[in-house]
mmCIF file of C-alpha atoms and ligand atoms in Angstrom:
data_model
loop_
_atom_site.group_PDB
_atom_site.id
_atom_site.type_symbol
_atom_site.label_atom_id
_atom_site.label_comp_id
_atom_site.label_asym_id
_atom_site.label_seq_id
_atom_site.Cartn_x
_atom_site.Cartn_y
_atom_site.Cartn_z
ATOM 1 C CA UNK L 4 51.504 -103.295 -38.880
ATOM 2 C CA UNK L 5 53.210 -100.407 -37.098
ATOM 3 C CA UNK L 6 50.882 -97.405 -36.519
ATOM 4 C CA UNK L 7 51.540 -94.362 -38.716
ATOM 5 C CA UNK L 8 50.097 -90.889 -39.245
ATOM 6 C CA UNK L 9 48.248 -90.290 -42.536
ATOM 7 C CA UNK L 10 48.053 -86.906 -44.284
ATOM 8 C CA UNK L 11 46.558 -86.027 -47.631
ATOM 9 C CA UNK L 12 48.155 -83.204 -49.632
ATOM 10 C CA UNK L 13 46.469 -81.008 -52.260
ATOM 11 C CA UNK L 14 49.623 -79.245 -53.449
ATOM 12 C CA UNK L 15 53.348 -79.966 -53.724
ATOM 13 C CA UNK L 16 54.440 -77.384 -51.132
ATOM 14 C CA UNK L 17 51.877 -78.763 -48.661
ATOM 15 C CA UNK L 18 53.107 -82.339 -49.289
ATOM 16 C CA UNK L 19 56.717 -81.352 -48.672
ATOM 17 C CA UNK L 20 55.763 -79.669 -45.368
ATOM 18 C CA UNK L 21 53.726 -82.694 -44.258
ATOM 19 C CA UNK L 22 56.673 -84.972 -45.086
ATOM 20 C CA UNK L 23 59.152 -82.930 -43.043
ATOM 21 C CA UNK L 24 59.731 -85.864 -40.699
ATOM 22 C CA UNK L 25 62.756 -88.182 -40.588
ATOM 23 C CA UNK L 26 60.666 -91.251 -41.362
ATOM 24 C CA UNK L 27 57.983 -90.035 -43.760
ATOM 25 C CA UNK L 28 57.044 -91.576 -47.109
ATOM 26 C CA UNK L 29 54.940 -90.279 -49.970
ATOM 27 C CA UNK L 30 52.063 -92.529 -50.958
ATOM 28 C CA UNK L 31 51.336 -92.819 -54.692
ATOM 29 C CA UNK L 32 49.277 -95.763 -55.878
ATOM 30 C CA UNK L 33 50.639 -97.796 -52.962
ATOM 31 C CA UNK L 34 51.216 -100.831 -55.186
ATOM 32 C CA UNK L 35 54.787 -101.220 -53.925
ATOM 33 C CA UNK L 36 54.905 -99.237 -50.682
ATOM 34 C CA UNK L 37 51.872 -100.875 -49.072
ATOM 35 C CA UNK L 38 53.235 -104.363 -49.869
ATOM 36 C CA UNK L 39 56.547 -103.392 -48.249
ATOM 37 C CA UNK L 40 54.720 -102.046 -45.188
ATOM 38 C CA UNK L 41 52.733 -105.277 -44.863
ATOM 39 C CA UNK L 42 56.031 -107.209 -44.919
ATOM 40 C CA UNK L 43 57.544 -104.853 -42.309
ATOM 41 C CA UNK L 44 60.345 -103.872 -44.723
ATOM 42 C CA UNK L 45 59.140 -100.260 -44.819
ATOM 43 C CA UNK L 46 57.969 -98.895 -41.458
ATOM 44 C CA UNK L 47 57.155 -95.206 -41.964
ATOM 45 C CA UNK L 48 55.877 -93.022 -39.111
ATOM 46 C CA UNK L 49 54.139 -90.660 -41.528
ATOM 47 C CA UNK L 50 52.430 -91.311 -44.875
ATOM 48 C CA UNK L 51 51.676 -88.337 -47.124
ATOM 49 C CA UNK L 52 49.078 -89.268 -49.739
ATOM 50 C CA UNK L 53 49.921 -87.333 -52.903
ATOM 51 C CA UNK L 54 47.374 -88.817 -55.282
ATOM 52 C CA UNK L 55 45.426 -85.512 -55.334
ATOM 53 C CA UNK L 56 48.457 -83.642 -56.714
ATOM 54 C CA UNK L 57 48.412 -82.573 -60.395
ATOM 55 C CA UNK L 58 48.347 -85.451 -62.868
ATOM 56 C CA UNK L 59 48.479 -83.814 -66.282
ATOM 57 C CA UNK L 60 50.525 -84.440 -69.399
ATOM 58 C CA UNK L 61 51.374 -81.092 -70.984
ATOM 59 C CA UNK L 62 53.500 -79.630 -73.782
ATOM 60 C CA UNK L 63 56.716 -77.872 -72.685
ATOM 61 C CA UNK L 64 57.765 -74.562 -74.251
ATOM 62 C CA UNK L 65 60.614 -76.468 -76.014
ATOM 63 C CA UNK L 66 58.138 -78.867 -77.684
ATOM 64 C CA UNK L 67 58.670 -81.845 -75.381
ATOM 65 C CA UNK L 68 56.195 -83.313 -72.883
ATOM 66 C CA UNK L 69 55.919 -82.905 -69.119
ATOM 67 C CA UNK L 70 54.241 -85.700 -67.160
ATOM 68 C CA UNK L 71 53.186 -84.845 -63.602
ATOM 69 C CA UNK L 72 54.442 -87.257 -60.943
ATOM 70 C CA UNK L 73 50.970 -88.349 -59.824
ATOM 71 C CA UNK L 74 49.876 -89.319 -63.360
ATOM 72 C CA UNK L 75 48.779 -92.945 -63.415
ATOM 73 C CA UNK L 76 50.770 -95.376 -65.557
ATOM 74 C CA UNK L 77 47.668 -96.256 -67.607
ATOM 75 C CA UNK L 78 47.050 -92.591 -68.452
ATOM 76 C CA UNK L 79 50.635 -92.202 -69.699
ATOM 77 C CA UNK L 80 50.516 -95.363 -71.813
ATOM 78 C CA UNK L 81 47.163 -94.358 -73.355
ATOM 79 C CA UNK L 82 48.039 -90.711 -74.046
ATOM 80 C CA UNK L 83 47.819 -90.008 -77.795
ATOM 81 C CA UNK L 84 50.800 -87.649 -77.940
ATOM 82 C CA UNK L 85 52.968 -90.177 -76.128
ATOM 83 C CA UNK L 86 51.826 -92.993 -78.392
ATOM 84 C CA UNK L 87 52.555 -90.871 -81.468
ATOM 85 C CA UNK L 88 55.840 -89.228 -80.413
ATOM 86 C CA UNK L 89 57.330 -91.659 -77.883
ATOM 87 C CA UNK L 90 55.737 -95.056 -78.666
ATOM 88 C CA UNK L 91 58.473 -96.953 -76.805
ATOM 89 C CA UNK L 92 57.330 -95.334 -73.532
ATOM 90 C CA UNK L 93 53.780 -96.524 -74.038
ATOM 91 C CA UNK L 94 55.027 -99.999 -74.973
ATOM 92 C CA UNK L 95 57.328 -100.190 -71.957
ATOM 93 C CA UNK L 96 54.553 -99.288 -69.517
ATOM 94 C CA UNK L 97 52.151 -101.783 -71.089
ATOM 95 C CA UNK L 98 54.843 -104.481 -70.774
ATOM 96 C CA UNK L 99 54.817 -104.045 -66.985
ATOM 97 C CA UNK L 100 52.608 -105.376 -64.183
ATOM 98 C CA UNK L 101 48.871 -105.860 -64.885
ATOM 99 C CA UNK L 102 46.111 -103.519 -66.045
ATOM 100 C CA UNK L 103 44.811 -103.184 -62.470
ATOM 101 C CA UNK L 104 48.257 -102.291 -61.090
ATOM 102 C CA UNK L 105 48.943 -99.827 -63.915
ATOM 103 C CA UNK L 106 45.593 -98.135 -63.164
ATOM 104 C CA UNK L 107 46.801 -97.475 -59.607
ATOM 105 C CA UNK L 108 50.553 -96.961 -60.089
ATOM 106 C CA UNK L 109 51.921 -93.449 -60.597
ATOM 107 C CA UNK L 110 54.872 -92.204 -62.611
ATOM 108 C CA UNK L 111 56.764 -91.060 -59.497
ATOM 109 C CA UNK L 112 56.024 -94.321 -57.674
ATOM 110 C CA UNK L 113 57.292 -96.294 -60.659
ATOM 111 C CA UNK L 114 60.574 -94.333 -60.557
ATOM 112 C CA UNK L 115 60.914 -95.096 -56.850
ATOM 113 C CA UNK L 116 59.803 -98.753 -56.757
ATOM 114 C CA UNK L 117 62.227 -101.022 -54.881
ATOM 115 C CA UNK L 118 64.048 -104.017 -56.305
ATOM 116 C CA UNK L 119 62.293 -107.368 -56.733
ATOM 117 C CA UNK L 120 65.335 -109.293 -55.418
ATOM 118 C CA UNK L 121 63.803 -112.141 -53.381
ATOM 119 C CA UNK L 122 66.450 -111.731 -50.667
ATOM 120 C CA UNK L 123 65.379 -108.103 -50.160
ATOM 121 C CA UNK L 124 61.829 -109.292 -49.407
ATOM 122 C CA UNK L 125 62.937 -112.235 -47.227
ATOM 123 C CA UNK L 126 63.500 -110.914 -43.696
ATOM 124 C CA UNK L 127 65.447 -114.101 -42.826
ATOM 125 C CA UNK L 128 68.039 -113.419 -45.538
ATOM 126 C CA UNK L 129 71.062 -111.104 -45.412
ATOM 127 C CA UNK L 130 70.472 -108.032 -47.566
ATOM 128 C CA UNK L 131 72.570 -104.849 -47.497
ATOM 129 C CA UNK L 132 69.792 -102.970 -49.225
ATOM 130 C CA UNK L 133 67.275 -103.821 -46.483
ATOM 131 C CA UNK L 134 69.696 -103.852 -43.509
ATOM 132 C CA UNK L 135 72.966 -102.065 -44.369
ATOM 133 C CA UNK L 136 76.012 -104.077 -43.333
ATOM 134 C CA UNK L 137 74.138 -107.401 -43.055
ATOM 135 C CA UNK L 138 75.626 -108.961 -46.230
ATOM 136 C CA UNK L 139 74.232 -110.111 -49.584
ATOM 137 C CA UNK L 140 72.803 -113.615 -49.776
ATOM 138 C CA UNK L 141 71.919 -113.092 -53.438
ATOM 139 C CA UNK L 142 75.571 -112.915 -54.558
ATOM 140 C CA UNK L 143 76.145 -116.584 -53.664
ATOM 141 C CA UNK L 144 72.500 -117.614 -53.820
ATOM 142 C CA UNK L 145 69.869 -118.041 -56.518
ATOM 143 C CA UNK L 146 70.745 -115.081 -58.714
ATOM 144 C CA UNK L 147 69.184 -115.851 -62.078
ATOM 145 C CA UNK L 148 67.278 -112.518 -62.165
ATOM 146 C CA UNK L 149 70.190 -110.411 -60.935
ATOM 147 C CA UNK L 150 72.681 -107.895 -62.327
ATOM 148 C CA UNK L 151 75.419 -108.512 -64.872
ATOM 149 C CA UNK L 152 76.497 -104.860 -65.104
ATOM 150 C CA UNK L 153 77.557 -102.314 -62.467
ATOM 151 C CA UNK L 154 76.984 -104.556 -59.437
ATOM 152 C CA UNK L 155 79.163 -104.400 -56.308
ATOM 153 C CA UNK L 156 80.327 -106.847 -53.651
ATOM 154 C CA UNK L 157 77.512 -105.450 -51.491
ATOM 155 C CA UNK L 158 74.577 -105.769 -53.901
ATOM 156 C CA UNK L 159 73.683 -107.555 -57.151
ATOM 157 C CA UNK L 160 70.018 -106.474 -57.309
ATOM 158 C CA UNK L 161 68.402 -105.056 -60.445
ATOM 159 C CA UNK L 162 66.039 -102.145 -60.907
ATOM 160 C CA UNK L 163 62.647 -103.597 -61.876
ATOM 161 C CA UNK L 164 61.020 -100.772 -63.837
ATOM 162 C CA UNK L 165 60.167 -100.996 -67.534
ATOM 163 C CA UNK L 166 59.047 -97.367 -67.797
ATOM 164 C CA UNK L 167 62.399 -96.063 -66.538
ATOM 165 C CA UNK L 168 64.319 -97.954 -69.237
ATOM 166 C CA UNK L 169 62.305 -96.169 -71.925
ATOM 167 C CA UNK L 170 62.750 -92.830 -70.144
ATOM 168 C CA UNK L 171 66.530 -93.415 -70.040
ATOM 169 C CA UNK L 172 66.577 -93.831 -73.829
ATOM 170 C CA UNK L 173 64.459 -90.684 -74.187
ATOM 171 C CA UNK L 174 66.907 -88.432 -72.268
ATOM 172 C CA UNK L 175 64.182 -87.669 -69.707
ATOM 173 C CA UNK L 176 64.621 -85.346 -66.723
ATOM 174 C CA UNK L 177 63.208 -85.829 -63.210
ATOM 175 C CA UNK L 178 61.843 -82.696 -61.522
ATOM 176 C CA UNK L 179 62.065 -82.476 -57.735
ATOM 177 C CA UNK L 180 60.955 -80.079 -55.040
ATOM 178 C CA UNK L 181 61.713 -79.711 -51.344
ATOM 179 C CA UNK L 182 61.664 -77.010 -48.679
ATOM 180 C CA UNK L 183 65.091 -75.962 -50.076
ATOM 181 C CA UNK L 184 63.638 -75.307 -53.546
ATOM 182 C CA UNK L 185 63.347 -77.062 -56.887
ATOM 183 C CA UNK L 186 65.944 -78.994 -58.867
ATOM 184 C CA UNK L 187 66.087 -81.181 -61.956
ATOM 185 C CA UNK L 188 68.136 -84.356 -62.393
ATOM 186 C CA UNK L 189 68.712 -86.224 -65.674
ATOM 187 C CA UNK L 190 66.945 -89.591 -65.361
ATOM 188 C CA UNK L 191 70.179 -91.467 -66.120
ATOM 189 C CA UNK L 192 71.684 -89.877 -62.991
ATOM 190 C CA UNK L 193 68.595 -90.282 -60.800
ATOM 191 C CA UNK L 194 69.069 -93.998 -60.039
ATOM 192 C CA UNK L 195 72.392 -95.084 -58.486
ATOM 193 C CA UNK L 196 74.700 -98.028 -58.891
ATOM 194 C CA UNK L 197 74.911 -99.859 -55.554
ATOM 195 C CA UNK L 198 78.584 -99.365 -54.634
ATOM 196 C CA UNK L 199 78.938 -99.552 -50.854
ATOM 197 C CA UNK L 200 75.495 -98.031 -50.262
ATOM 198 C CA UNK L 201 72.893 -100.237 -51.915
ATOM 199 C CA UNK L 202 70.309 -99.019 -49.374
ATOM 200 C CA UNK L 203 70.153 -95.846 -51.501
ATOM 201 C CA UNK L 204 68.427 -96.541 -54.814
ATOM 202 C CA UNK L 205 68.393 -92.946 -56.061
ATOM 203 C CA UNK L 206 69.865 -89.486 -55.468
ATOM 204 C CA UNK L 207 66.539 -88.276 -53.993
ATOM 205 C CA UNK L 208 67.175 -86.379 -50.748
ATOM 206 C CA UNK L 209 65.172 -86.900 -47.561
ATOM 207 C CA UNK L 210 61.714 -85.327 -47.906
ATOM 208 C CA UNK L 211 62.187 -84.458 -51.584
ATOM 209 C CA UNK L 212 59.123 -84.888 -53.799
ATOM 210 C CA UNK L 213 59.122 -85.930 -57.458
ATOM 211 C CA UNK L 214 56.824 -83.414 -59.132
ATOM 212 C CA UNK L 215 57.227 -84.425 -62.792
ATOM 213 C CA UNK L 216 59.232 -86.094 -65.515
ATOM 214 C CA UNK L 217 59.935 -84.250 -68.750
ATOM 215 C CA UNK L 218 60.936 -85.634 -72.133
ATOM 216 C CA UNK L 219 62.606 -83.462 -74.785
ATOM 217 C CA UNK L 220 61.004 -83.270 -78.221
ATOM 218 C CA UNK L 221 61.790 -86.320 -80.325
ATOM 219 C CA UNK L 222 64.537 -85.522 -82.867
ATOM 220 C CA UNK L 223 63.120 -85.595 -86.435
ATOM 221 C CA UNK L 224 63.164 -88.845 -88.396
ATOM 222 C CA UNK L 225 63.804 -91.152 -85.439
ATOM 223 C CA UNK L 226 62.172 -94.518 -84.813
ATOM 224 C CA UNK L 227 61.930 -96.167 -81.419
ATOM 225 C CA UNK L 228 61.071 -99.478 -79.837
ATOM 226 C CA UNK L 229 60.953 -101.352 -76.514
ATOM 227 C CA UNK L 230 61.289 -105.101 -76.189
ATOM 228 C CA UNK L 231 61.066 -107.067 -72.939
ATOM 229 C CA UNK L 232 62.088 -110.717 -72.530
ATOM 230 C CA UNK L 233 60.570 -112.496 -69.532
ATOM 231 C CA UNK L 234 59.673 -115.938 -68.261
ATOM 232 C CA UNK L 235 55.923 -115.498 -68.933
ATOM 233 C CA UNK L 236 54.172 -113.640 -71.726
ATOM 234 C CA UNK L 237 52.792 -111.129 -69.204
ATOM 235 C CA UNK L 238 52.859 -110.193 -65.527
ATOM 236 C CA UNK L 239 56.563 -110.921 -65.043
ATOM 237 C CA UNK L 240 59.619 -108.741 -64.499
ATOM 238 C CA UNK L 241 62.254 -108.478 -67.244
ATOM 239 C CA UNK L 242 65.081 -110.944 -67.651
ATOM 240 C CA UNK L 243 66.415 -108.341 -70.041
ATOM 241 C CA UNK L 244 64.780 -105.454 -71.860
ATOM 242 C CA UNK L 245 65.922 -103.053 -74.558
ATOM 243 C CA UNK L 246 64.730 -99.512 -75.301
ATOM 244 C CA UNK L 247 66.155 -97.885 -78.396
ATOM 245 C CA UNK L 248 65.749 -94.681 -80.401
ATOM 246 C CA UNK L 249 67.514 -94.495 -83.764
ATOM 247 C CA UNK L 250 67.731 -91.834 -86.483
ATOM 248 C CA UNK L 251 69.209 -92.566 -89.913
ATOM 249 C CA UNK L 252 70.494 -89.999 -92.428
ATOM 250 C CA UNK L 253 69.451 -90.292 -96.063
ATOM 251 C CA UNK L 254 72.777 -92.029 -96.812
ATOM 252 C CA UNK L 255 71.899 -94.699 -94.214
ATOM 253 C CA UNK L 256 74.364 -93.591 -91.508
ATOM 254 C CA UNK L 257 73.206 -93.286 -87.913
ATOM 255 C CA UNK L 258 72.769 -89.668 -86.802
ATOM 256 C CA UNK L 259 70.982 -90.342 -83.491
ATOM 257 C CA UNK L 260 71.148 -93.424 -81.285
ATOM 258 C CA UNK L 261 70.048 -94.065 -77.723
ATOM 259 C CA UNK L 262 69.981 -97.553 -76.220
ATOM 260 C CA UNK L 263 69.018 -98.436 -72.643
ATOM 261 C CA UNK L 264 68.894 -101.867 -71.028
ATOM 262 C CA UNK L 265 66.637 -103.117 -68.251
ATOM 263 C CA UNK L 266 66.884 -106.174 -65.991
ATOM 264 C CA UNK L 267 70.679 -106.128 -66.018
ATOM 265 C CA UNK L 268 71.773 -103.508 -63.461
ATOM 266 C CA UNK L 269 70.846 -101.613 -60.297
ATOM 267 C CA UNK L 270 69.587 -98.818 -62.571
ATOM 268 C CA UNK L 271 68.389 -98.494 -66.164
ATOM 269 C CA UNK L 272 71.658 -99.031 -68.063
ATOM 270 C CA UNK L 273 72.388 -96.514 -70.816
ATOM 271 C CA UNK L 274 74.654 -98.253 -73.298
ATOM 272 C CA UNK L 275 76.829 -95.200 -73.972
ATOM 273 C CA UNK L 276 79.818 -97.127 -75.389
ATOM 274 C CA UNK L 277 77.498 -98.914 -77.804
ATOM 275 C CA UNK L 278 75.982 -95.575 -78.836
ATOM 276 C CA UNK L 279 79.380 -93.930 -79.403
ATOM 277 C CA UNK L 280 80.499 -96.899 -81.483
ATOM 278 C CA UNK L 281 77.428 -96.767 -83.759
ATOM 279 C CA UNK L 282 77.080 -93.008 -84.242
ATOM 280 C CA UNK L 283 78.048 -91.946 -87.756
ATOM 281 C CA UNK L 284 78.200 -95.523 -89.082
ATOM 282 C CA UNK L 285 75.778 -97.382 -91.339
ATOM 283 C CA UNK L 286 73.427 -99.570 -89.281
ATOM 284 C CA UNK L 287 74.764 -102.958 -90.417
ATOM 285 C CA UNK L 288 74.604 -106.341 -88.707
ATOM 286 C CA UNK L 289 78.375 -106.285 -88.148
ATOM 287 C CA UNK L 290 78.406 -102.756 -86.716
ATOM 288 C CA UNK L 291 75.590 -103.655 -84.318
ATOM 289 C CA UNK L 292 77.314 -106.861 -83.149
ATOM 290 C CA UNK L 293 80.615 -105.040 -82.597
ATOM 291 C CA UNK L 294 78.981 -102.204 -80.644
ATOM 292 C CA UNK L 295 77.040 -104.593 -78.382
ATOM 293 C CA UNK L 296 80.209 -106.578 -77.693
ATOM 294 C CA UNK L 297 82.027 -103.397 -76.731
ATOM 295 C CA UNK L 298 79.325 -102.429 -74.228
ATOM 296 C CA UNK L 299 79.234 -105.931 -72.767
ATOM 297 C CA UNK L 300 82.968 -105.958 -72.034
ATOM 298 C CA UNK L 301 82.010 -104.510 -68.639
ATOM 299 C CA UNK L 302 79.602 -107.389 -67.877
ATOM 300 C CA UNK L 303 80.308 -109.751 -64.970
ATOM 301 C CA UNK L 304 77.737 -112.565 -64.851
ATOM 302 C CA UNK L 305 76.891 -114.358 -61.600
ATOM 303 C CA UNK L 306 76.614 -118.137 -61.067
ATOM 304 C CA UNK L 307 73.053 -118.407 -62.487
ATOM 305 C CA UNK L 308 72.708 -115.593 -65.002
ATOM 306 C CA UNK L 309 75.392 -115.895 -67.711
ATOM 307 C CA UNK L 310 72.480 -116.623 -70.078
ATOM 308 C CA UNK L 311 71.636 -112.907 -69.920
ATOM 309 C CA UNK L 312 74.653 -112.025 -72.086
ATOM 310 C CA UNK L 313 73.596 -113.832 -75.290
ATOM 311 C CA UNK L 314 69.950 -112.978 -74.542
ATOM 312 C CA UNK L 315 70.786 -109.284 -74.309
ATOM 313 C CA UNK L 316 73.005 -109.467 -77.396
ATOM 314 C CA UNK L 317 70.265 -111.038 -79.507
ATOM 315 C CA UNK L 318 67.474 -108.849 -78.184
ATOM 316 C CA UNK L 319 69.450 -105.652 -78.778
ATOM 317 C CA UNK L 320 70.457 -106.769 -82.285
ATOM 318 C CA UNK L 321 66.828 -107.633 -83.084
ATOM 319 C CA UNK L 322 65.523 -104.265 -81.852
ATOM 320 C CA UNK L 323 68.151 -102.302 -83.791
ATOM 321 C CA UNK L 324 67.490 -104.365 -86.921
ATOM 322 C CA UNK L 325 63.754 -103.612 -86.518
ATOM 323 C CA UNK L 326 64.559 -99.901 -86.315
ATOM 324 C CA UNK L 327 66.668 -100.142 -89.472
ATOM 325 C CA UNK L 328 63.309 -100.766 -91.154
ATOM 326 C CA UNK L 329 64.014 -104.239 -92.450
ATOM 327 C CA UNK L 330 67.134 -103.001 -94.276
ATOM 328 C CA UNK L 331 69.318 -105.626 -92.533
HETATM 329 C C1 FAD N 24 52.615 -107.940 -58.908
HETATM 330 C C2 FAD N 24 53.344 -106.737 -59.460
HETATM 331 C C3 FAD N 24 53.956 -106.836 -60.704
HETATM 332 C C4 FAD N 24 54.633 -105.750 -61.215
HETATM 333 N N1 FAD N 24 55.263 -105.843 -62.444
HETATM 334 C C5 FAD N 24 55.951 -104.790 -62.922
HETATM 335 C C6 FAD N 24 56.643 -104.861 -64.169
HETATM 336 O O1 FAD N 24 56.655 -105.880 -64.834
HETATM 337 N N2 FAD N 24 57.307 -103.747 -64.589
HETATM 338 C C7 FAD N 24 57.343 -102.589 -63.876
HETATM 339 O O2 FAD N 24 57.952 -101.618 -64.305
HETATM 340 N N3 FAD N 24 56.714 -102.524 -62.685
HETATM 341 C C8 FAD N 24 56.030 -103.561 -62.222
HETATM 342 N N4 FAD N 24 55.400 -103.482 -61.019
HETATM 343 C C9 FAD N 24 55.672 -102.327 -60.196
HETATM 344 C C10 FAD N 24 54.665 -101.266 -60.294
HETATM 345 O O3 FAD N 24 54.812 -100.654 -61.514
HETATM 346 C C11 FAD N 24 55.026 -100.370 -59.125
HETATM 347 O O4 FAD N 24 54.524 -101.021 -57.976
HETATM 348 C C12 FAD N 24 54.450 -99.032 -59.272
HETATM 349 O O5 FAD N 24 54.966 -98.379 -60.397
HETATM 350 C C13 FAD N 24 54.707 -98.176 -58.058
HETATM 351 O O6 FAD N 24 53.881 -97.045 -58.218
HETATM 352 P P1 FAD N 24 52.948 -96.547 -57.034
HETATM 353 O O7 FAD N 24 52.428 -95.223 -57.459
HETATM 354 O O8 FAD N 24 51.981 -97.560 -56.630
HETATM 355 O O9 FAD N 24 54.063 -96.337 -55.899
HETATM 356 P P2 FAD N 24 53.902 -96.467 -54.327
HETATM 357 O O10 FAD N 24 53.816 -97.897 -53.945
HETATM 358 O O11 FAD N 24 52.851 -95.539 -53.836
HETATM 359 O O12 FAD N 24 55.327 -95.865 -53.885
HETATM 360 C C14 FAD N 24 56.529 -96.505 -54.237
HETATM 361 C C15 FAD N 24 57.671 -95.639 -53.682
HETATM 362 O O13 FAD N 24 57.688 -94.369 -54.337
HETATM 363 C C16 FAD N 24 57.677 -93.314 -53.384
HETATM 364 N N5 FAD N 24 56.985 -92.199 -54.016
HETATM 365 C C17 FAD N 24 55.761 -92.235 -54.589
HETATM 366 N N6 FAD N 24 55.481 -91.023 -55.134
HETATM 367 C C18 FAD N 24 56.555 -90.224 -54.883
HETATM 368 C C19 FAD N 24 56.887 -88.869 -55.205
HETATM 369 N N7 FAD N 24 56.054 -88.095 -55.902
HETATM 370 N N8 FAD N 24 58.079 -88.386 -54.801
HETATM 371 C C20 FAD N 24 58.936 -89.163 -54.101
HETATM 372 N N9 FAD N 24 58.690 -90.443 -53.773
HETATM 373 C C21 FAD N 24 57.512 -90.966 -54.175
HETATM 374 C C22 FAD N 24 56.951 -93.904 -52.197
HETATM 375 O O14 FAD N 24 57.265 -93.203 -50.992
HETATM 376 C C23 FAD N 24 57.511 -95.318 -52.186
HETATM 377 O O15 FAD N 24 58.773 -95.332 -51.580
HETATM 378 C C24 FAD N 24 54.689 -104.541 -60.479
HETATM 379 C C25 FAD N 24 54.054 -104.453 -59.233
HETATM 380 C C26 FAD N 24 53.386 -105.529 -58.731
HETATM 381 C C27 FAD N 24 52.724 -105.408 -57.395
#
């Protein structure tokens, strides 16, 4: 392993100063970064350990929740307010990794975890995400786990997080700080589609620190769910996953709908066309099928993953039917 300097920060401004180096990385739980360093895929000169930074879950003045970046995944999933108000977030986290990994992993680290594309981890393979300009062996290779939406000629990798899919459906915001000041980015704009620069997963700038994620108060009378379909019952990344929040008026029409998909794109995929199609309509089997079809018009399956289309269709329909409260 390449030698690196190690600093431990007690506060965000101290962390940002310690990371003011072209090749510095923040160290959360280390469950992804340390693996990548062992493989030689990440070779930082400086590691700034931020696990001593605040890790609280607190109420915002607008009635939502703010989760500090260093909060462990287990603490978020177990938090009573989250389980009561945003149960899909708790479910999504518990659907990921293992108990031991979730005990170590942080919210910010989960947002920043790299793809699980096997060609990204294989130094002998061409991967534009690992070595820009080297090509993409996944596009013509074994691409069963890869993207069907928003991919580019340069990259067909998917974003692996479960938590982020739930956060996308919850209209979450990512809070950042750097030596230039603070800023906030909607979660749906935080992760990027690959385009010609798949080496950049997010809009995070060099040296910027994720300080927190906030979730607005849940609109009244909404129900939510998260469902993940994978090859094993646990300890496997998503083939597809669906996070949904739905509110129904007393006459049965939809007055609030958010749907996000995981395992299908380079970022959590907010199904905005599906949402627009459903809003204001009764939540019927036909309306759901039509809206899903509309969203999937943009899908381009690869040689090994066309199965994701019907899988995603059925999973989304099942989740929305569940949220209709058995009325379908
Ligand atoms: C075997 C295995 C199975 C897994 N299965 C799943 C799964 O099914 N679903 C799922 O969602 N996840 C899964 N994971 C991923 C796991 O959730 C991530 O490894 C974890 O969330 C990363 O968190 P961490 O705190 O350990 O990040 P680290 O490894 O410490 O860091 C990851 C990245 O985030 C950056 N970073 C960390 N904190 C900050 C910050 N505050 N600001 C800016 N950058 C920061 C680091 O520099 C690094 O680039 C799995 C992991 C393993 C090892």
